[in-house]
Structures are given as structure tokens and as C-alpha cells.
Tab-separated table of C-alpha atoms in Angstrom:
chain	number	residue	atom	x	y	z
A	1	MET	CA	54.394	-21.441	-69.579
A	2	GLY	CA	57.510	-21.238	-67.346
A	3	ALA	CA	56.964	-17.555	-66.654
A	4	SER	CA	53.296	-18.165	-65.883
A	5	LEU	CA	54.143	-20.903	-63.385
A	6	TYR	CA	56.784	-18.702	-61.758
A	7	ASP	CA	54.329	-15.824	-61.453
A	8	THR	CA	51.731	-18.080	-59.878
A	9	LEU	CA	54.165	-19.448	-57.295
A	10	HIS	CA	55.498	-15.951	-56.640
A	11	ARG	CA	52.018	-14.549	-55.967
A	12	SER	CA	51.106	-17.546	-53.799
A	13	ALA	CA	54.199	-17.203	-51.621
A	14	TYR	CA	53.701	-13.482	-51.164
A	15	SER	CA	50.037	-13.918	-50.344
A	16	LEU	CA	50.682	-16.707	-47.833
A	17	LEU	CA	53.248	-14.554	-46.060
A	18	GLY	CA	50.833	-11.687	-45.768
A	19	LYS	CA	52.350	-9.595	-48.556
A	20	GLN	CA	49.158	-9.107	-50.497
A	21	GLU	CA	48.947	-8.466	-54.172
A	22	THR	CA	45.902	-7.764	-56.279
A	23	ASP	CA	44.843	-11.396	-56.619
A	24	ALA	CA	43.444	-12.877	-53.402
A	25	PHE	CA	44.941	-16.229	-52.459
A	26	PRO	CA	42.303	-19.016	-51.984
A	27	TYR	CA	43.057	-19.633	-48.307
A	28	LYS	CA	39.813	-21.438	-47.487
A	29	GLU	CA	40.069	-23.739	-50.496
A	30	CYS	CA	43.695	-24.583	-49.678
A	31	VAL	CA	42.832	-25.398	-46.072
A	32	LEU	CA	39.994	-27.690	-47.152
A	33	ALA	CA	42.265	-29.388	-49.695
A	34	PHE	CA	45.012	-29.896	-47.081
A	35	MET	CA	42.453	-31.234	-44.625
A	36	TYR	CA	41.183	-33.874	-47.018
A	37	ILE	CA	44.651	-34.924	-48.182
A	38	VAL	CA	45.719	-35.511	-44.564
A	39	PHE	CA	42.370	-37.158	-43.739
A	40	LEU	CA	42.571	-39.617	-46.640
A	41	TRP	CA	46.192	-40.449	-45.875
A	42	GLU	CA	45.470	-41.107	-42.214
A	43	GLU	CA	42.379	-43.178	-42.993
A	44	TYR	CA	44.462	-45.259	-45.384
A	45	LEU	CA	46.887	-45.899	-42.523
A	46	ARG	CA	43.963	-46.741	-40.239
A	47	TYR	CA	42.731	-49.283	-42.800
A	48	ARG	CA	46.169	-50.908	-42.953
A	49	HIS	CA	46.201	-51.126	-39.155
A	50	TYR	CA	42.651	-52.515	-39.101
A	51	ARG	CA	43.587	-55.167	-41.655
A	52	ASN	CA	46.406	-56.406	-39.418
A	53	LEU	CA	44.177	-56.396	-36.347
A	54	ARG	CA	41.765	-58.768	-38.075
A	55	SER	CA	44.497	-61.394	-38.362
A	56	LYS	CA	43.943	-64.494	-36.238
A	57	VAL	CA	47.553	-65.656	-36.519
A	58	LEU	CA	49.915	-64.909	-33.641
A	59	PRO	CA	53.184	-63.473	-35.043
A	60	LYS	CA	56.040	-65.975	-34.827
A	61	ALA	CA	58.256	-63.491	-33.017
A	62	LEU	CA	55.814	-63.384	-30.080
A	63	LYS	CA	54.951	-67.072	-29.713
A	64	GLU	CA	57.450	-67.644	-26.919
A	65	TYR	CA	56.068	-64.685	-24.932
A	66	VAL	CA	52.310	-64.509	-25.595
A	67	THR	CA	49.506	-67.083	-25.485
A	68	GLU	CA	46.871	-67.375	-28.185
A	69	GLU	CA	44.198	-66.135	-25.765
A	70	GLN	CA	46.210	-63.048	-24.812
A	71	PHE	CA	46.819	-62.272	-28.470
A	72	GLN	CA	43.122	-62.509	-29.360
A	73	LYS	CA	42.186	-60.212	-26.445
A	74	ALA	CA	44.671	-57.602	-27.649
A	75	GLN	CA	43.373	-57.912	-31.217
A	76	ALA	CA	39.765	-57.459	-30.070
A	77	TYR	CA	40.669	-54.341	-28.072
A	78	GLY	CA	42.572	-52.892	-31.017
A	79	LEU	CA	39.694	-53.607	-33.403
A	80	ASP	CA	37.183	-51.879	-31.134
A	81	LYS	CA	39.386	-48.793	-30.806
A	82	THR	CA	40.107	-48.671	-34.527
A	83	ARG	CA	36.435	-48.931	-35.563
A	84	PHE	CA	35.538	-46.259	-33.053
A	85	GLY	CA	38.439	-44.107	-34.230
A	86	PHE	CA	37.186	-44.299	-37.808
A	87	VAL	CA	33.685	-43.120	-36.845
A	88	GLU	CA	35.076	-40.306	-34.690
A	89	SER	CA	37.513	-39.252	-37.415
A	90	VAL	CA	34.779	-39.077	-40.074
A	91	PHE	CA	32.562	-37.075	-37.733
A	92	ASN	CA	35.383	-34.645	-36.914
A	93	GLN	CA	36.168	-34.236	-40.604
A	94	ILE	CA	32.541	-33.401	-41.386
A	95	GLN	CA	32.400	-31.018	-38.434
A	96	SER	CA	35.589	-29.243	-39.501
A	97	THR	CA	34.354	-28.965	-43.081
A	98	LEU	CA	31.051	-27.440	-41.981
A	99	THR	CA	32.822	-25.116	-39.530
A	100	ILE	CA	34.897	-23.696	-42.373
A	101	THR	CA	32.385	-23.701	-45.234
A	102	LEU	CA	29.489	-22.295	-43.174
A	103	ASP	CA	31.643	-19.580	-41.570
A	104	PHE	CA	30.981	-20.794	-38.038
A	105	LEU	CA	33.944	-18.888	-36.579
A	106	PRO	CA	32.745	-15.440	-37.771
A	107	TRP	CA	29.286	-16.220	-36.391
A	108	LEU	CA	30.689	-17.288	-33.010
A	109	TRP	CA	32.936	-14.214	-32.911
A	110	ASN	CA	29.902	-11.966	-33.440
A	111	VAL	CA	27.941	-13.847	-30.751
A	112	SER	CA	30.828	-13.396	-28.311
A	113	GLY	CA	30.785	-9.649	-29.062
A	114	GLU	CA	27.062	-9.461	-28.369
A	115	ILE	CA	27.436	-11.349	-25.089
A	116	MET	CA	30.344	-9.120	-24.047
A	117	PHE	CA	28.282	-5.995	-24.783
A	118	LYS	CA	25.288	-7.261	-22.798
A	119	LEU	CA	27.420	-8.215	-19.800
A	120	THR	CA	29.878	-5.320	-19.711
A	121	GLY	CA	28.782	-2.691	-22.194
A	122	TYR	CA	32.122	-3.025	-23.969
A	123	GLY	CA	32.355	-2.627	-27.737
A	124	SER	CA	34.531	-4.279	-30.346
A	125	GLU	CA	37.521	-2.152	-29.350
A	126	TYR	CA	37.916	-4.483	-26.337
A	127	GLU	CA	39.315	-7.242	-28.512
A	128	ILE	CA	41.091	-9.152	-25.739
A	129	THR	CA	37.928	-9.345	-23.627
A	130	GLN	CA	35.932	-10.506	-26.636
A	131	SER	CA	38.631	-13.076	-27.392
A	132	ILE	CA	38.262	-14.532	-23.887
A	133	VAL	CA	34.480	-14.789	-24.323
A	134	PHE	CA	35.060	-16.437	-27.708
A	135	PHE	CA	37.538	-18.861	-26.103
A	136	VAL	CA	34.985	-19.857	-23.448
A	137	LEU	CA	32.178	-20.345	-25.980
A	138	LEU	CA	34.392	-22.375	-28.308
A	139	SER	CA	35.556	-24.560	-25.394
A	140	VAL	CA	31.963	-25.222	-24.307
A	141	PHE	CA	30.931	-26.039	-27.879
A	142	SER	CA	33.894	-28.392	-28.373
A	143	THR	CA	33.156	-30.178	-25.105
A	144	ILE	CA	29.491	-30.706	-25.972
A	145	VAL	CA	30.318	-32.031	-29.429
A	146	SER	CA	33.044	-34.411	-28.209
A	147	LEU	CA	31.212	-35.578	-25.062
A	148	PRO	CA	29.290	-38.515	-26.654
A	149	PHE	CA	32.537	-39.898	-28.087
A	150	SER	CA	34.360	-39.523	-24.783
A	151	LEU	CA	31.541	-41.244	-22.898
A	152	TYR	CA	31.380	-44.118	-25.379
A	153	SER	CA	35.154	-44.586	-25.315
A	154	THR	CA	35.251	-44.653	-21.509
A	155	PHE	CA	32.066	-46.476	-20.551
A	156	VAL	CA	31.702	-48.834	-23.512
A	157	ILE	CA	35.076	-49.665	-25.076
A	158	GLU	CA	37.305	-49.289	-22.009
A	159	GLU	CA	34.617	-50.897	-19.826
A	160	ARG	CA	34.185	-53.835	-22.208
A	161	HIS	CA	37.880	-54.658	-22.057
A	162	GLY	CA	38.233	-54.237	-18.306
A	163	PHE	CA	40.123	-50.941	-18.183
A	164	ASN	CA	37.564	-48.404	-17.006
A	165	LYS	CA	37.382	-48.093	-13.221
A	166	GLN	CA	35.668	-44.723	-12.853
A	167	THR	CA	32.015	-44.046	-12.182
A	168	LEU	CA	29.892	-41.571	-14.103
A	169	LYS	CA	29.974	-39.327	-11.026
A	170	LEU	CA	33.779	-39.292	-11.030
A	171	TYR	CA	33.816	-38.696	-14.794
A	172	ILE	CA	31.548	-35.648	-14.463
A	173	SER	CA	33.562	-34.394	-11.486
A	174	ASP	CA	36.791	-34.653	-13.508
A	175	LEU	CA	35.144	-32.887	-16.442
A	176	ILE	CA	33.983	-29.965	-14.312
A	177	LYS	CA	37.262	-29.652	-12.417
A	178	GLY	CA	39.199	-29.874	-15.661
A	179	HIS	CA	37.261	-26.999	-17.193
A	180	LEU	CA	37.508	-24.867	-14.056
A	181	VAL	CA	41.271	-25.379	-13.841
A	182	GLY	CA	41.627	-24.899	-17.606
A	183	GLY	CA	39.650	-21.673	-17.463
A	184	ALA	CA	41.540	-20.351	-14.435
A	185	ILE	CA	44.840	-20.894	-16.260
A	186	GLY	CA	43.755	-20.469	-19.874
A	187	MET	CA	41.991	-17.109	-19.666
A	188	PRO	CA	44.868	-15.175	-18.018
A	189	PHE	CA	47.285	-16.941	-20.369
A	190	LEU	CA	45.237	-15.930	-23.413
A	191	ALA	CA	44.986	-12.344	-22.201
A	192	GLY	CA	48.766	-12.183	-21.712
A	193	PHE	CA	49.420	-13.823	-25.069
A	194	LEU	CA	47.253	-11.327	-26.947
A	195	LYS	CA	48.488	-8.324	-24.951
A	196	ILE	CA	52.121	-9.090	-25.782
A	197	ILE	CA	51.265	-9.295	-29.480
A	198	LYS	CA	49.432	-5.968	-29.315
A	199	ILE	CA	52.213	-4.022	-27.603
A	200	SER	CA	55.328	-5.649	-29.113
A	201	GLY	CA	55.080	-4.502	-32.716
A	202	GLU	CA	56.260	-6.475	-35.721
A	203	ASN	CA	58.793	-8.485	-33.711
A	204	PHE	CA	56.186	-9.786	-31.288
A	205	TYR	CA	57.108	-13.393	-32.153
A	206	PHE	CA	60.265	-13.201	-30.024
A	207	TYR	CA	58.475	-11.856	-26.942
A	208	VAL	CA	55.570	-14.283	-27.303
A	209	TRP	CA	58.080	-17.109	-27.560
A	210	LEU	CA	59.746	-15.988	-24.310
A	211	PHE	CA	56.298	-15.806	-22.730
A	212	MET	CA	55.579	-19.381	-23.861
A	213	VAL	CA	58.895	-20.657	-22.500
A	214	ALA	CA	58.172	-19.084	-19.110
A	215	PHE	CA	54.606	-20.433	-19.116
A	216	GLN	CA	55.729	-23.974	-19.933
A	217	LEU	CA	58.369	-23.964	-17.186
A	218	ILE	CA	55.825	-22.721	-14.670
A	219	MET	CA	53.287	-25.358	-15.716
A	220	VAL	CA	55.856	-28.152	-15.508
A	221	SER	CA	56.602	-26.980	-11.958
A	222	ILE	CA	53.047	-26.539	-10.661
A	223	TYR	CA	51.149	-29.283	-12.499
A	224	PRO	CA	52.401	-32.319	-10.539
A	225	THR	CA	52.401	-30.429	-7.235
A	226	PHE	CA	49.164	-28.433	-7.353
A	227	ILE	CA	47.013	-29.550	-10.284
A	228	GLN	CA	47.341	-33.322	-10.591
A	229	PRO	CA	46.574	-33.853	-6.862
A	230	LEU	CA	43.130	-32.383	-7.603
A	231	PHE	CA	42.456	-35.523	-9.642
A	232	ASN	CA	44.694	-38.206	-8.124
A	233	LYS	CA	45.951	-39.185	-4.700
A	234	PHE	CA	49.714	-39.335	-4.173
A	235	GLU	CA	51.167	-41.375	-1.321
A	236	PRO	CA	54.823	-41.994	-0.431
A	237	LEU	CA	56.054	-45.424	-1.434
A	238	PRO	CA	56.230	-47.387	1.843
A	239	GLU	CA	59.548	-48.436	3.304
A	240	GLY	CA	60.568	-51.880	2.144
A	241	GLU	CA	62.512	-53.868	-0.401
A	242	LEU	CA	61.162	-52.051	-3.472
A	243	ARG	CA	61.913	-48.599	-2.081
A	244	THR	CA	65.430	-49.704	-1.118
A	245	MET	CA	66.035	-51.116	-4.612
A	246	ILE	CA	64.807	-47.942	-6.338
A	247	GLU	CA	66.910	-45.695	-4.101
A	248	ALA	CA	69.944	-47.881	-4.804
A	249	LEU	CA	69.290	-47.615	-8.566
A	250	ALA	CA	69.012	-43.821	-8.336
A	251	SER	CA	72.213	-43.618	-6.286
A	252	ARG	CA	74.045	-45.888	-8.713
A	253	ILE	CA	73.454	-43.539	-11.658
A	254	GLN	CA	73.563	-40.364	-9.517
A	255	PHE	CA	69.927	-39.509	-10.174
A	256	PRO	CA	68.969	-36.782	-7.636
A	257	LEU	CA	65.889	-38.556	-6.264
A	258	THR	CA	64.128	-36.683	-3.461
A	259	LYS	CA	60.695	-38.341	-3.264
A	260	LEU	CA	58.978	-41.577	-4.305
A	261	PHE	CA	55.220	-41.632	-4.822
A	262	VAL	CA	52.489	-44.112	-5.669
A	263	ILE	CA	49.520	-42.679	-7.585
A	264	ASP	CA	46.030	-44.191	-7.534
A	265	GLY	CA	45.802	-44.758	-11.286
A	266	SER	CA	43.430	-47.669	-10.647
A	267	LYS	CA	40.827	-45.134	-9.565
A	268	ARG	CA	40.117	-44.454	-13.240
A	269	SER	CA	41.855	-47.039	-15.384
A	270	GLY	CA	43.558	-50.403	-15.423
A	271	HIS	CA	46.425	-49.115	-17.590
A	272	SER	CA	49.909	-48.916	-16.058
A	273	ASN	CA	52.732	-46.402	-16.154
A	274	ALA	CA	55.649	-44.806	-14.302
A	275	TYR	CA	57.392	-41.473	-14.738
A	276	PHE	CA	59.662	-38.918	-13.107
A	277	TYR	CA	59.511	-35.132	-12.947
A	278	GLY	CA	61.252	-32.150	-11.399
A	279	PHE	CA	64.052	-29.701	-12.107
A	280	PHE	CA	67.751	-29.858	-11.299
A	281	LYS	CA	68.425	-31.586	-7.952
A	282	ASN	CA	64.758	-32.090	-7.056
A	283	LYS	CA	63.597	-35.190	-8.950
A	284	ARG	CA	60.580	-37.277	-8.014
A	285	ILE	CA	59.465	-40.694	-9.237
A	286	VAL	CA	55.806	-41.666	-9.532
A	287	LEU	CA	54.606	-45.284	-9.834
A	288	PHE	CA	51.069	-46.230	-10.801
A	289	ASP	CA	49.508	-48.618	-8.310
A	290	THR	CA	48.471	-50.790	-11.253
A	291	LEU	CA	52.167	-51.286	-12.092
A	292	LEU	CA	52.860	-52.511	-8.562
A	293	ASP	CA	49.988	-54.990	-8.809
A	294	HIS	CA	51.269	-56.979	-11.784
A	295	SER	CA	55.070	-56.535	-11.786
A	296	ASP	CA	57.724	-57.831	-9.404
A	297	ASN	CA	60.367	-55.597	-7.855
A	298	GLU	CA	63.049	-56.387	-10.456
A	299	GLU	CA	60.666	-55.613	-13.313
A	300	ILE	CA	59.604	-52.331	-11.723
A	301	CYS	CA	63.252	-51.325	-11.315
A	302	ALA	CA	63.900	-52.307	-14.941
A	303	VAL	CA	61.022	-50.126	-16.151
A	304	LEU	CA	62.336	-47.277	-13.998
A	305	ALA	CA	65.862	-47.827	-15.326
A	306	HIS	CA	64.408	-47.268	-18.793
A	307	GLU	CA	62.719	-44.038	-17.667
A	308	LEU	CA	65.885	-42.847	-15.956
A	309	GLY	CA	67.736	-43.644	-19.174
A	310	HIS	CA	65.859	-40.744	-20.750
A	311	TRP	CA	67.264	-38.506	-18.018
A	312	ALA	CA	70.807	-39.865	-18.312
A	313	CYS	CA	70.798	-39.419	-22.103
A	314	ASN	CA	69.295	-35.899	-21.835
A	315	HIS	CA	66.335	-36.916	-23.999
A	316	THR	CA	63.926	-34.657	-22.140
A	317	LEU	CA	66.133	-31.604	-22.600
A	318	LYS	CA	66.726	-32.402	-26.268
A	319	MET	CA	63.009	-32.789	-26.976
A	320	LEU	CA	62.330	-29.591	-25.039
A	321	ALA	CA	64.881	-27.727	-27.166
A	322	PHE	CA	63.400	-29.182	-30.368
A	323	GLY	CA	59.943	-28.102	-29.222
A	324	GLN	CA	61.113	-24.572	-28.505
A	325	VAL	CA	62.628	-24.230	-31.977
A	326	GLN	CA	59.337	-25.393	-33.445
A	327	ILE	CA	57.317	-22.947	-31.322
A	328	PHE	CA	59.607	-20.066	-32.281
A	329	ALA	CA	59.192	-20.942	-35.969
A	330	ILE	CA	55.405	-21.071	-35.579
A	331	PHE	CA	55.238	-17.612	-34.022
A	332	TYR	CA	57.632	-16.186	-36.582
A	333	LEU	CA	55.532	-17.511	-39.468
A	334	PHE	CA	52.393	-16.268	-37.755
A	335	SER	CA	53.907	-12.789	-37.518
A	336	GLN	CA	54.260	-12.790	-41.305
A	337	ILE	CA	50.580	-13.481	-41.894
A	338	VAL	CA	48.707	-11.986	-38.927
A	339	ASN	CA	47.948	-8.704	-40.728
A	340	ASN	CA	46.900	-10.291	-44.013
A	341	LYS	CA	43.311	-9.061	-44.367
A	342	ALA	CA	42.729	-11.306	-47.386
A	343	MET	CA	43.131	-14.350	-45.133
A	344	TYR	CA	40.475	-13.114	-42.717
A	345	THR	CA	38.138	-12.169	-45.557
A	346	SER	CA	38.522	-15.611	-47.115
A	347	PHE	CA	37.140	-17.166	-43.925
A	348	GLY	CA	34.247	-14.728	-43.565
A	349	PHE	CA	35.758	-11.988	-41.374
A	350	MET	CA	34.829	-9.010	-43.524
A	351	ASP	CA	35.108	-6.149	-41.022
A	352	SER	CA	37.650	-7.229	-38.431
A	353	THR	CA	41.006	-8.981	-38.080
A	354	PRO	CA	41.114	-10.314	-34.473
A	355	THR	CA	44.508	-11.650	-33.466
A	356	LEU	CA	43.111	-14.801	-31.849
A	357	ILE	CA	41.153	-15.595	-34.989
A	358	GLY	CA	44.265	-14.973	-37.058
A	359	PHE	CA	46.144	-17.521	-34.958
A	360	LEU	CA	43.373	-20.097	-35.409
A	361	LEU	CA	43.339	-19.539	-39.174
A	362	PHE	CA	47.122	-19.741	-39.290
A	363	ASN	CA	46.942	-23.113	-37.544
A	364	PHE	CA	44.574	-24.319	-40.272
A	365	LEU	CA	47.200	-23.393	-42.849
A	366	TYR	CA	50.051	-24.828	-40.793
A	367	SER	CA	48.392	-28.214	-40.145
A	368	PRO	CA	50.089	-30.091	-43.042
A	369	VAL	CA	53.474	-28.944	-41.774
A	370	GLU	CA	52.458	-29.985	-38.276
A	371	SER	CA	51.722	-33.504	-39.547
A	372	VAL	CA	55.218	-33.751	-40.996
A	373	ILE	CA	56.802	-32.356	-37.819
A	374	GLY	CA	54.774	-34.844	-35.770
A	375	PHE	CA	56.161	-37.694	-37.860
A	376	ILE	CA	59.732	-36.418	-37.389
A	377	THR	CA	59.138	-36.061	-33.650
A	378	ASN	CA	57.908	-39.647	-33.451
A	379	MET	CA	60.979	-40.865	-35.315
A	380	ILE	CA	63.246	-39.073	-32.837
A	381	SER	CA	61.215	-40.378	-29.904
A	382	ARG	CA	61.449	-43.967	-31.163
A	383	ARG	CA	65.215	-43.636	-31.406
A	384	TYR	CA	65.315	-42.336	-27.834
A	385	GLU	CA	63.214	-45.277	-26.630
A	386	PHE	CA	65.768	-47.714	-28.024
A	387	GLN	CA	68.536	-45.761	-26.291
A	388	ALA	CA	66.670	-45.830	-22.969
A	389	ASP	CA	66.151	-49.588	-23.318
A	390	ALA	CA	69.878	-49.988	-24.011
A	391	PHE	CA	70.660	-47.935	-20.904
A	392	ALA	CA	68.544	-50.260	-18.735
A	393	ARG	CA	70.051	-53.323	-20.427
A	394	ASP	CA	73.595	-52.096	-19.763
A	395	LEU	CA	72.712	-51.695	-16.085
A	396	GLY	CA	71.993	-55.425	-15.998
A	397	TYR	CA	68.204	-55.326	-16.311
A	398	ALA	CA	67.881	-57.017	-19.728
A	399	GLY	CA	65.890	-60.031	-18.546
A	400	SER	CA	63.705	-58.053	-16.159
A	401	LEU	CA	63.074	-55.343	-18.755
A	402	VAL	CA	61.953	-57.946	-21.300
A	403	SER	CA	59.530	-59.562	-18.862
A	404	GLY	CA	58.395	-56.145	-17.590
A	405	LEU	CA	57.681	-54.845	-21.094
A	406	ILE	CA	55.771	-58.017	-21.953
A	407	LYS	CA	53.648	-57.689	-18.812
A	408	LEU	CA	52.946	-54.026	-19.596
A	409	GLN	CA	51.972	-54.948	-23.143
A	410	LEU	CA	49.664	-57.724	-21.958
A	411	LYS	CA	48.183	-55.656	-19.148
A	412	ASN	CA	47.476	-52.742	-21.512
A	413	LEU	CA	46.376	-55.054	-24.371
A	414	GLY	CA	48.855	-53.305	-26.653
A	415	THR	CA	48.975	-54.019	-30.381
A	416	MET	CA	50.911	-57.209	-31.128
A	417	ASN	CA	50.500	-57.369	-34.904
A	418	PRO	CA	51.135	-53.754	-36.000
A	419	ASP	CA	51.257	-52.443	-39.524
A	420	TRP	CA	54.747	-51.062	-40.021
A	421	LEU	CA	53.672	-47.906	-41.874
A	422	HIS	CA	50.898	-47.053	-39.394
A	423	SER	CA	53.301	-47.638	-36.527
A	424	MET	CA	56.061	-45.512	-38.059
A	425	TYR	CA	53.679	-42.586	-38.673
A	426	TYR	CA	51.718	-42.601	-35.413
A	427	ARG	CA	53.693	-44.289	-32.697
A	428	SER	CA	56.209	-42.472	-30.509
A	429	HIS	CA	57.389	-45.835	-29.125
A	430	PRO	CA	58.762	-48.821	-31.058
A	431	GLU	CA	56.590	-51.915	-31.160
A	432	LEU	CA	57.153	-54.685	-28.613
A	433	VAL	CA	58.905	-57.074	-31.019
A	434	GLU	CA	61.346	-54.365	-32.115
A	435	ARG	CA	62.211	-53.525	-28.521
A	436	LEU	CA	62.664	-57.144	-27.489
A	437	ASN	CA	64.929	-57.799	-30.474
A	438	ALA	CA	67.044	-54.726	-29.685
A	439	ILE	CA	67.366	-55.714	-25.998
A	440	ASN	CA	68.189	-59.364	-26.645
A	441	HIS	CA	70.321	-58.747	-29.736
A	442	PRO	CA	72.100	-55.364	-29.448
A	443	GLY	CA	72.604	-53.687	-32.815
A	444	VAL	CA	69.952	-55.852	-34.470
A	445	GLY	CA	66.223	-55.299	-34.784
A	446	SER	CA	66.116	-51.622	-33.907
A	447	LYS	CA	64.512	-50.626	-37.161
A	448	THR	CA	60.824	-50.557	-37.928
A	449	LYS	CA	59.908	-53.561	-40.010
A	450	LYS	CA	57.040	-55.872	-40.774
A	451	VAL	CA	56.263	-58.342	-37.966
A	452	GLU	CA	56.168	-61.948	-39.100
């Protein structure tokens, strides 16, 4: 029995890494099994979260900060989103199952080849061109399928709870502009991605990784300057007390602030936020106009002190480095399986092994690992959030940060009675009670625990 088990594991490992033996590995069946294991686990977590949201009892830890009415509003918003999330998740699971079992991807690949031939006269040897056509068709299909859910989320749930500010006309305009910008960037990127793989040989993973690093740096540079202004209006923060206070904060910690902007977030949503961006000595801070509407100057500076804490503690660079290691590992593993014809055959690709399709299939196989990595990333992020809060507290903003976080939570109707396991798995930020405890009682309360 021991030898038989060893042989089975040996064949499975070799087959997964593209080193085929006589027995074909059941790729499709494994993907479906992984999908349903992850689905059931995540729906169990959703149920736990839903159960807490149905509670009518305000947690003791929040009674001095939150009224009963505010708590019930947050619970109602959370319940609506959770019910909707369950329906959307079930639909997506059924869609994914049918996509795999009915061999939708091979069919769409063949359709893209037919369209390419009719438009250009090119045959299957023009794989990159066919891949771009496939990418466009798949994007259109995905948009059509997800559109009813997006519309319901925006114009029913967000509208019901007072967050949606956009009209249907603006929604459609954003959708069209988003696809045009995505296509203008995505198609050349895809062509470059596939071309590098084709010409780089077996070690293509290293060159594709370098390509991805360069692409990400370029996007980080151009997105806030050229792309986001297509959707939002940026205006300099007017001269006055708030601007003076923010500039003094930046100077105090030697943050190289060059520009201060206010963005018209209220054009689309009532949610609030603030962030900074930029490389080296060219940093810019962006405040949502909704944040200015409900927070005083001290609270805004406290929220910004938290954000600048991420810069001072090098959190952004650390997460970027972690992400690059992950991306490199993904491309390396992909390089080990990209030429495995048995994988393509298992999913219905009998006569061809397109690189783009191989990458999609690899992502199916990699998804369980991605779930684990996502959990680890959230754990790191939560730790960084506590550190950023501590940074703001040590600058003397403890009281203002507490009141600012409470206002943000109330304004955004954030969850006030979270399930600890759901929160630990999904949330990149600690819950409000955890953060308040850590700010008010340093060294205590910085661990995820059940709210009482």
C-alpha cells in the first residue's frame, strides 16, 4: 500500500509540473473539486458573518461610541450586502462550473479564430492576434454576465442606504470609458506578455516577471495623473487652516509632499477615504470631499497621520516586494506546466495549446494556493494597520484618530458586530473595536478576537 501511495503522489506531482507520464492527470476534476472546497468554506464564513449581522444587541465595547440607531443601520446595510453576496456567489459558482464542464473556453477560442479569419484572413498560426480577439470576447461576455449584479448593487443596495450618488448616465459613461481605457492598455500589454513568452525560451518566467515589474511601475505613475482624472475631478486643497495643518504634519515627519488634492468622490458615492501616491520626492495627498464634509481638521490630520504611517514604516515597499515574490513564483510555476498537453486536452483543447489559455488553466489550478496567499496577505496588512495607528497615536493624534475612525465607520456603515473568523479570513483591516483598543491601550487588544 505504501508503494502504491508513493507512486500515485509521484505521478501526480510530475503531471502537475508538466512532466507527463502515461497516465493523464485529472486536471478538470481537480479544479472542480478545489472550486467547491473553497466555495463551501467561504459560504460557511458568510453564514457566520450573516448570523452576527442578525444580532439586535449592540456590542458592549461600542456602547460608549455608537447609538442603537446607528448600530441598526450598519446591521441592515451589512445584511443586505451579505444576502446579495450569497446570491452572486452561487451564480458565479454555477457559471464557473458550466464554463468548465461544457468546455466554454475551447468554444470561445474557436469563435475568436473564426472572427480573426473573417476580419484579417489570418489563420491559427497568428496565436497572439487570436488571443487578443479571445480577450476582447471574454471581457464582453464577463461584463454582460456581471452587469445585472453591478446595477443591483449600485442602484438598489447602495441607493437604499444612501451611498449611491451617480446617475444611470454616469454609470454607463464610466462603464464605456473603463472598457476603452482597459482595452487600450490591456491589448498591447497582452501582446507583449505573450510575445516575451514566445521568444524567451524555457526561462521566460524571469523576463515576463521583469516585464510585469516595469508595467506595474508605469501604471502606478500614470494612473493617478492620466487615467483617474478621466473619471474624477481633482482640485487643489484651498489655502487655509487645514492645508497649513497638513503641510506642518508632512514637514514634521519629513514626508516629501508636493501637492494636495480634493477629489469629488461624492459624485458617485457617499463613502469616504484618503490616500497618498507618488515616487521618491514627489508625493501627493488626495482627500475625498466626503471626508471633509463629516470630519474636523484634527480628525482629518489624524487619518492622514495613519496613512503617512504606512509610508514611514515602509509598508508599501514591503507589500510591493512581497507581491513581486509571489508574481515571480506564479510565472515560474506556470513555466513548468505551460507545455503540458494533457492539461489542455483535459479542458477540451484537443488540437492546440495556446499560451493565454494555458495561463488561464494554470490560474484555475493555482486558485487554492491563491486563497491561502490572500489570507496571509490580509494578516500582514492587519499588522501594518495596527502599526500605522500606533504611528499616528505617537504623533499625538490618539483622541482625534479614535473619533475620526468612529466617524468613518458610522459614515460608511461599517460592520460593528463582526464574526472573528470571517474577519480574519477576508478583512485586510482590523475591526473598529480592535483598533480602538490598540490605540487607547497600547500593547493590548491588537489581536483578532470575538467582540462582546
